[in-house]
Each structure stands twice: as C-alpha cells, then as structure tokens.
Coordinates of C-alpha atoms and ligand atoms in Angstrom, one line a residue:
M371 CA 0.0 0.0 0.0
A372 CA 2.9 2.3 0.7
I373 CA 4.0 4.6 -2.1
L374 CA 7.6 4.0 -3.0
E375 CA 8.5 7.3 -4.3
Q376 CA 11.7 9.2 -5.4
T377 CA 10.4 12.8 -5.1
V378 CA 7.5 14.7 -3.7
D379 CA 6.3 15.3 -7.2
A380 CA 6.2 11.6 -8.0
T381 CA 4.3 11.0 -4.7
Y382 CA 1.9 13.8 -5.6
E383 CA 1.3 12.3 -9.1
K384 CA 0.5 8.9 -7.6
M385 CA -1.9 10.4 -5.1
L386 CA -3.6 12.5 -7.8
E387 CA -4.1 9.3 -9.9
K388 CA -5.9 7.7 -7.0
L389 CA -7.6 10.6 -5.4
R390 CA -8.5 13.0 -8.1
G391 CA -12.0 14.3 -7.4
V392 CA -12.0 12.8 -3.9
V393 CA -9.4 15.1 -2.3
P394 CA -8.8 18.7 -3.6
N395 CA -5.5 18.9 -5.6
F396 CA -4.0 21.7 -3.4
E397 CA -4.5 19.5 -0.4
L398 CA -2.8 16.6 -2.1
R399 CA 0.2 18.8 -2.8
I400 CA 0.6 19.6 0.8
K401 CA 0.0 16.0 1.9
A402 CA 2.4 14.5 -0.6
D403 CA 5.3 16.1 1.3
L404 CA 4.1 14.5 4.5
V405 CA 3.6 11.1 2.9
Q406 CA 7.1 11.1 1.6
K407 CA 8.5 12.0 5.0
I408 CA 6.4 9.4 6.8
N409 CA 7.5 6.7 4.4
R410 CA 11.2 7.6 4.9
V411 CA 11.0 7.6 8.8
K412 CA 8.9 4.4 8.7
A413 CA 11.7 2.6 6.9
E414 CA 14.4 4.0 9.2
R415 CA 12.5 2.8 12.3
N416 CA 11.6 -0.6 10.8
A417 CA 8.0 0.3 11.5
V418 CA 4.7 -0.9 10.0
I419 CA 1.7 1.3 9.7
L420 CA -1.8 -0.3 10.0
G421 CA -4.7 1.8 8.7
H422 CA -8.3 1.2 9.5
N423 CA -10.9 1.6 6.8
Y424 CA -12.2 4.8 8.4
M425 CA -8.9 6.8 7.8
E426 CA -9.2 9.9 5.7
P427 CA -8.5 9.1 2.0
A428 CA -5.1 10.9 1.7
L429 CA -3.8 8.8 4.6
F430 CA -5.6 5.6 3.8
H431 CA -4.3 5.4 0.2
T432 CA -0.7 6.3 1.0
V433 CA 1.2 5.4 4.1
P434 CA -0.4 2.2 5.6
D435 CA 1.4 -1.1 4.8
H436 CA -1.9 -2.8 5.6
V437 CA -5.5 -1.5 5.6
G438 CA -8.6 -3.3 6.7
D439 CA -11.3 -3.7 9.3
S440 CA -10.5 -4.5 13.0
L441 CA -10.4 -8.3 12.4
E442 CA -8.0 -8.1 9.4
L443 CA -5.7 -5.7 11.2
C444 CA -5.7 -8.0 14.3
R445 CA -4.6 -10.8 12.1
V446 CA -1.9 -8.7 10.4
A447 CA -0.7 -7.6 13.9
T448 CA 0.0 -11.2 14.8
R449 CA 2.3 -11.7 11.8
T450 CA 4.4 -8.5 11.6
T451 CA 8.2 -8.6 12.0
A452 CA 8.5 -4.8 12.4
D453 CA 9.9 -3.4 15.6
T454 CA 7.3 -0.7 15.8
I455 CA 3.6 -0.7 14.9
V456 CA 1.9 2.6 14.3
F457 CA -1.8 2.1 14.5
C458 CA -3.8 4.6 12.4
G459 CA -7.1 3.9 14.1
V460 CA -8.6 4.4 17.6
Q461 CA -7.3 3.5 21.0
F462 CA -9.0 0.1 21.5
M463 CA -7.5 -1.0 18.1
A464 CA -4.0 0.1 19.1
E465 CA -4.5 -1.7 22.5
T466 CA -5.4 -4.9 20.6
A467 CA -2.3 -4.7 18.6
K468 CA -0.3 -4.2 21.8
I469 CA -2.0 -7.2 23.4
L470 CA -1.1 -9.3 20.4
N471 CA 2.5 -8.0 20.3
P472 CA 3.5 -7.2 23.9
E473 CA 7.2 -7.2 23.0
K474 CA 6.8 -4.5 20.3
T475 CA 6.5 -0.8 20.5
V476 CA 2.9 0.2 19.5
L477 CA 2.2 3.8 18.8
I478 CA -1.0 5.7 18.1
P479 CA -0.7 9.1 16.5
S480 CA -3.3 10.8 18.7
D481 CA -4.1 10.3 22.4
E482 CA -7.6 11.6 21.8
A483 CA -8.9 8.9 19.5
G484 CA -11.5 7.3 21.7
C485 CA -14.8 5.6 20.8
S486 CA -18.3 6.1 22.1
L487 CA -18.9 2.3 22.2
A488 CA -15.7 1.5 24.1
E489 CA -16.6 4.2 26.6
S490 CA -20.1 2.8 27.2
I491 CA -19.0 -0.1 29.4
T492 CA -16.5 -0.7 32.2
A493 CA -14.7 -3.8 33.6
S494 CA -16.9 -3.3 36.7
D495 CA -20.1 -3.5 34.6
V496 CA -18.9 -6.8 33.2
R497 CA -18.2 -8.2 36.6
S498 CA -21.7 -7.2 37.7
L499 CA -23.2 -9.0 34.7
R500 CA -21.1 -12.1 35.5
D501 CA -22.6 -12.0 39.0
A502 CA -26.1 -11.5 37.8
F503 CA -26.0 -14.2 35.1
P504 CA -23.7 -16.9 36.4
G505 CA -22.5 -19.4 33.8
V506 CA -23.7 -17.3 30.8
P507 CA -20.7 -16.7 28.4
I508 CA -19.8 -13.1 27.9
I509 CA -18.7 -11.9 24.4
C510 CA -17.5 -8.4 23.9
Y511 CA -17.2 -6.5 20.7
I512 CA -13.6 -5.6 19.8
N513 CA -14.6 -2.0 20.4
T514 CA -13.9 -2.2 24.1
Y515 CA -10.9 -1.4 26.2
A516 CA -8.4 -4.0 27.3
D517 CA -9.7 -4.2 30.9
V518 CA -13.2 -5.0 29.6
K519 CA -11.8 -7.7 27.2
A520 CA -10.0 -9.1 30.2
E521 CA -13.3 -9.8 32.0
C522 CA -14.9 -11.5 29.0
D523 CA -14.8 -15.0 27.5
A524 CA -14.3 -14.0 23.9
C525 CA -14.3 -10.9 21.8
C526 CA -15.5 -10.5 18.3
T527 CA -15.7 -8.0 15.4
S528 CA -18.6 -7.2 13.1
S529 CA -17.1 -9.7 10.6
N530 CA -17.3 -12.7 12.9
A531 CA -19.9 -11.8 15.6
A532 CA -22.4 -14.4 14.7
A533 CA -19.8 -17.1 14.3
V534 CA -18.3 -16.3 17.7
V535 CA -21.8 -16.4 19.3
E536 CA -22.4 -19.8 17.7
S537 CA -19.1 -21.1 18.8
F538 CA -20.3 -21.3 22.3
D539 CA -22.3 -24.3 23.3
A540 CA -24.8 -22.2 25.2
D541 CA -28.4 -21.2 24.7
S542 CA -27.8 -17.7 26.0
V543 CA -24.9 -15.4 25.7
I544 CA -24.2 -11.9 26.9
F545 CA -23.1 -9.6 24.0
L546 CA -21.5 -6.2 24.8
P547 CA -21.6 -3.3 24.4
D548 CA -23.4 -2.4 21.1
E549 CA -27.2 -2.6 21.5
Y550 CA -27.7 -2.5 17.7
L551 CA -25.0 -5.0 16.8
A552 CA -26.4 -7.3 19.5
S553 CA -29.9 -7.0 18.1
N554 CA -28.7 -7.6 14.5
V555 CA -26.6 -10.7 15.6
A556 CA -29.7 -12.0 17.5
K557 CA -31.7 -11.8 14.3
E558 CA -28.9 -13.5 12.3
T559 CA -28.5 -16.3 14.8
G560 CA -32.2 -16.9 15.4
K561 CA -32.0 -15.8 19.1
R562 CA -34.2 -13.2 20.9
I563 CA -32.7 -10.0 22.3
L564 CA -33.2 -9.0 25.9
F565 CA -31.4 -6.4 28.1
P566 CA -30.4 -6.8 31.7
E567 CA -33.3 -4.7 33.0
Q568 CA -35.8 -6.9 31.1
C569 CA -34.4 -10.0 32.7
K570 CA -35.0 -8.4 36.1
S571 CA -38.6 -7.6 35.3
G572 CA -40.1 -11.1 35.0
H573 CA -37.4 -13.3 33.4
G574 CA -35.7 -14.5 36.4
E575 CA -35.0 -13.7 40.0
N576 CA -32.5 -11.1 41.2
G577 CA -31.5 -10.3 37.6
R578 CA -30.6 -13.9 36.8
L579 CA -31.6 -15.4 33.6
G580 CA -34.4 -17.8 34.6
Q581 CA -34.3 -21.5 33.8
A582 CA -37.0 -20.9 31.1
D583 CA -35.0 -18.1 29.5
A584 CA -31.8 -20.1 29.6
H585 CA -33.4 -22.6 27.2
D586 CA -34.8 -19.8 25.1
Q587 CA -31.9 -18.9 22.8
T588 CA -31.3 -15.4 24.2
I589 CA -28.7 -12.7 23.6
I590 CA -28.5 -10.3 26.5
G591 CA -27.3 -7.0 25.2
W592 CA -26.1 -3.7 26.6
H593 CA -27.1 -0.1 25.8
G594 CA -23.9 1.1 24.1
K595 CA -24.1 2.8 20.7
C596 CA -21.8 4.0 18.1
E597 CA -22.3 7.8 17.8
V598 CA -21.8 7.6 14.1
H599 CA -24.0 4.7 13.0
E600 CA -26.9 5.5 15.4
R601 CA -27.5 8.6 13.4
F602 CA -28.7 6.8 10.2
T603 CA -32.5 6.5 10.0
V604 CA -35.0 4.6 8.0
E605 CA -36.1 8.0 6.6
D606 CA -32.6 8.6 5.2
V607 CA -32.8 5.4 3.3
Q608 CA -36.4 6.1 2.0
N609 CA -35.4 9.6 0.9
V610 CA -32.4 8.3 -1.1
R611 CA -34.5 5.5 -2.6
K612 CA -37.1 8.0 -3.8
Q613 CA -34.4 9.9 -5.7
F614 CA -32.4 6.9 -6.8
P615 CA -34.7 3.9 -7.1
E616 CA -31.8 1.6 -8.4
V617 CA -29.5 2.4 -5.5
L618 CA -27.9 -0.5 -3.6
V619 CA -28.1 0.3 0.1
L620 CA -25.2 -1.1 2.3
A621 CA -25.4 -0.7 6.1
H622 CA -22.9 -1.5 8.8
P623 CA -24.4 -3.7 11.5
E624 CA -23.8 -1.0 14.1
C625 CA -26.8 0.7 12.5
S626 CA -30.2 0.1 14.1
P627 CA -32.0 -3.2 13.2
E628 CA -34.7 -1.0 11.5
V629 CA -32.1 0.6 9.2
V630 CA -30.5 -2.7 8.5
G631 CA -33.9 -4.1 7.8
V632 CA -34.6 -1.6 4.9
S633 CA -31.0 -2.0 3.5
D634 CA -30.0 -4.5 0.8
F635 CA -26.9 -5.7 2.6
S636 CA -25.3 -5.5 5.9
G637 CA -21.7 -6.4 6.9
S638 CA -18.4 -5.3 8.3
T639 CA -16.5 -2.5 6.7
S640 CA -14.5 -5.0 4.6
A641 CA -17.6 -6.9 3.7
L642 CA -19.1 -3.6 2.4
I643 CA -16.0 -2.9 0.4
R644 CA -16.1 -6.4 -1.2
R645 CA -19.8 -6.0 -2.0
V646 CA -19.2 -2.8 -3.9
R647 CA -16.2 -4.4 -5.7
E648 CA -18.2 -7.4 -6.7
S649 CA -21.6 -5.9 -7.5
D650 CA -22.7 -4.7 -10.9
A651 CA -24.9 -1.9 -9.5
E652 CA -24.1 1.6 -10.6
Q653 CA -25.2 3.5 -7.5
Y654 CA -24.5 2.8 -3.8
L655 CA -25.6 4.3 -0.5
L656 CA -23.1 3.6 2.2
L657 CA -24.5 3.8 5.7
T658 CA -21.2 3.9 7.5
E659 CA -18.4 6.3 8.4
C660 CA -18.1 9.0 5.8
C661 CA -14.4 8.7 5.0
M662 CA -14.8 5.0 4.2
G663 CA -17.3 6.1 1.5
D664 CA -14.5 8.4 0.1
N665 CA -12.0 5.5 0.2
I666 CA -14.4 3.2 -1.7
A667 CA -15.2 5.9 -4.2
A668 CA -11.5 6.4 -4.9
E669 CA -11.2 2.6 -5.6
N670 CA -14.3 2.4 -7.8
P671 CA -14.3 5.6 -9.9
E672 CA -16.8 4.1 -12.4
K673 CA -19.4 3.7 -9.6
D674 CA -21.5 6.4 -7.9
M675 CA -21.1 6.3 -4.2
L676 CA -23.7 8.2 -2.2
R677 CA -22.8 8.9 1.4
L678 CA -24.3 11.1 4.1
C679 CA -21.2 13.1 4.6
S680 CA -22.1 14.8 7.8
V681 CA -21.4 11.5 9.5
R682 CA -17.6 11.5 10.3
C683 CA -16.3 9.7 13.4
P684 CA -14.8 12.4 15.6
H685 CA -12.4 9.9 17.0
M686 CA -11.0 8.5 13.8
N687 CA -10.8 12.1 12.6
Q688 CA -8.1 12.7 15.2
I689 CA -5.6 10.6 13.2
T690 CA -3.9 12.8 10.6
L691 CA -0.8 12.6 8.4
E692 CA 0.8 15.3 10.5
D693 CA 0.3 13.4 13.7
T694 CA 1.4 10.1 12.1
L695 CA 4.7 11.7 11.2
A696 CA 5.1 13.2 14.7
S697 CA 4.3 9.8 16.1
L698 CA 7.1 8.1 14.1
E699 CA 9.6 10.9 14.7
Q700 CA 9.0 11.3 18.5
G701 CA 7.8 7.8 19.4
R702 CA 4.5 9.1 20.6
Y703 CA 1.9 8.0 21.9
E704 CA 3.1 4.7 23.2
V705 CA 0.3 2.2 24.0
T706 CA 0.8 0.3 27.3
V707 CA -1.4 -2.4 28.9
P708 CA -0.8 -3.7 32.4
E709 CA 0.5 -7.3 32.2
D710 CA -2.3 -9.0 34.2
I711 CA -4.9 -7.3 32.0
L712 CA -3.0 -8.0 28.9
L713 CA -2.8 -11.7 29.5
R714 CA -6.5 -12.1 30.3
A715 CA -7.5 -9.8 27.4
R716 CA -5.3 -11.9 25.1
R717 CA -7.4 -15.0 26.0
S718 CA -10.5 -13.3 24.7
I719 CA -8.8 -12.2 21.5
D720 CA -7.3 -15.7 20.9
R721 CA -10.7 -17.3 21.4
M722 CA -12.0 -15.1 18.6
L723 CA -9.0 -15.7 16.3
A724 CA -9.6 -19.4 16.7
V725 CA -13.1 -19.0 15.2
Q726 CA -12.8 -19.1 11.4
Ligands
SF4_1266 S1 -17.2 4.9 14.2 FE1 -18.3 4.5 16.1 S2 -17.6 2.5 16.8 FE2 -16.1 3.3 15.3 S3 -14.6 4.4 16.5 FE3 -16.1 5.9 15.8 S4 -17.6 6.0 17.6 FE4 -16.4 4.1 17.8

C-alpha cells in the first residue's frame, strides 16, 4: 500500500491518480510532502503502519502497509516482524495490537482517539453482569478497552460476531456493548434479544436469567451505541431510494435493526468494500463512516457512491498525516497495557481468532 517514491512530485502524481475528485488537488500537494517524510521515517524505524478503513483518504491510500477492518488488522498484527507498529485507528484498536505484540512498541498518532462504544462499558459493569448471570458466556465487541476484554470469555468483530456467538455451546450469551449489533446478531443467529433490566422484570429472580430463559436462545445486550451509526435513519434510506430507485443500500451492523432491515446488505467494513467491488450496481448508498465512502469511491471511480457526509467519526478524525509523522519521529503516543490485564484480554482475543 505504501507509495515507493523518489520525489515529492512523484508522490503527488500517484496520489492524484488515485484521489482526483475525492481530495482537492492543493490538499494533495501539501500531503504529498508529509507522505514522503512518513515513508522515509517508517523505513528508518523498521515500523509498520496499520490503517483502519475509516482513515481519511489521503492517509488511507498512501502510508499504511496494511489496511482493513478490525479483524483483518488484528490478524496482520500477529504476523508482523516490524519493531514498531503505528496504528492509524482508535485507542482500542492500538491496544489490541499491543496485546497481540507485547514485546513490540505500539504507537497511536493521537491520544484523543477514543470511541463512544468503548466508553459505554467498564470492567466493573462486566463483573456485575457475570454475578447477575452466572454461567452465561460473555462476548465483547472488539470496540472495548483491554480491561473489559480481560473480563470476557471472547471478543468478536462485526465480521465474525455471529460465528463467535455460535461457537459457544450455550443457549444464552451476553453480548456487549453495542445494542444494535447485539440485536442484529440476535436476528442473524435466530435468538431473541433482551437487556439486563428486562431480565430483572419477569425473566428470572434477582436479575438472573431464569431457567426458562436459559433454554430460550437469548442474547443479553447492553445499551452502548456508536455515535456515528446510530445517526442513520429509515427516513434517510427512504429519501435516497425516492431519488435513486436503483441504489444499492449497504449498512454497517452498528446501524439500528430497522435501518439494516430496509437496507439491501449489511456487513463489516471489509464486507461492504467487497460488496461494492463485486456488485454490478451503478449507485450505492453507504451507511457507515463518511471517509470510508470516500475511500471506496476512490477505488471504484466508475461507480456512484452516495454517502451522508455529515457522519464523520470524531475519534477516527483525530488521526492525521501530521500526527502520524510526529508519532514516528517522536515515538508518541506509546500504548501500554498492564501485564495481568494484557494476559487475560489476550485469551478473549485468541478465542475469537480461533473461530474461522
Ligand atoms: S465509528 Fe463508532 S464504533 Fe467506530 S470508532 Fe467511531 S464511535 Fe467508535
């Protein structure tokens, strides 16, 4: 993915070829200089850059050695021989790379790249759920911090959530923290969705899942939401369909079940990318983070990519080319995870990686 360039002009020409019409030319000129510097320092440090699909186009299409969704980048992180990993994504992703590579230096270009989902649940919340529902396996979405992963039995991404749920020989599982993803996975796996407070009100004593419920194929969810995907509405889809009746609507499963229900396809960021690549449709509406729409548009110039561009993740937006260069030059911000948490979180991640 990295551009092997001789001069800033050559870098600029390559970027222009890919990003013409997606990023203004004058911006590409400025960023070409940064890209060239980043690639030089990266080589000097024997570093690898991992870039999440939500990175802004001028970064996404230039400096990462690997791009992908959380699961793909996790897998890459287990194989790298670089001394330093720079994670162009948000904090929980960089933490995951550190958990998988405790002996390597892992850097994240900004210390302000959080996530509304990851912040919606704490390790103490998970311990309370474990007490309330003894014996019920707990699966957490990868969008959680290391101390939360450490309390869970497995983690998952949107690519493999249903497979991880089905890998447990249990009628009921707890699935945290995304309410919408839990509901969408419940539908996909033929389970019903309940929330802890519903279990308390008539589905068991003292908040425990009652015996009847335990045989009832239940996913117990949590009320976390992605502040980006929760903003898409059924009306958004209907309005676009009115204007463009042939449009193929693709939704990330962090969107509400109602939005997913009126869409043509739902899947992880990489599944959405593949769907656009493999489909013959001419027009697409992407219900996911806005920059990813730009990145797909850059790769599929012959296809029309509609996106609701007010929906940019403020956390992913913290990661810039400028900060990526500073990260490499100054070794900032180093990601650390206490050893006891790291070892327990690693078990959750390994349990997921073992699921094909
Ligand atoms: S897009 Fe949503 S889930 Fe992803 S980092 Fe941003 S807030 Fe978190």
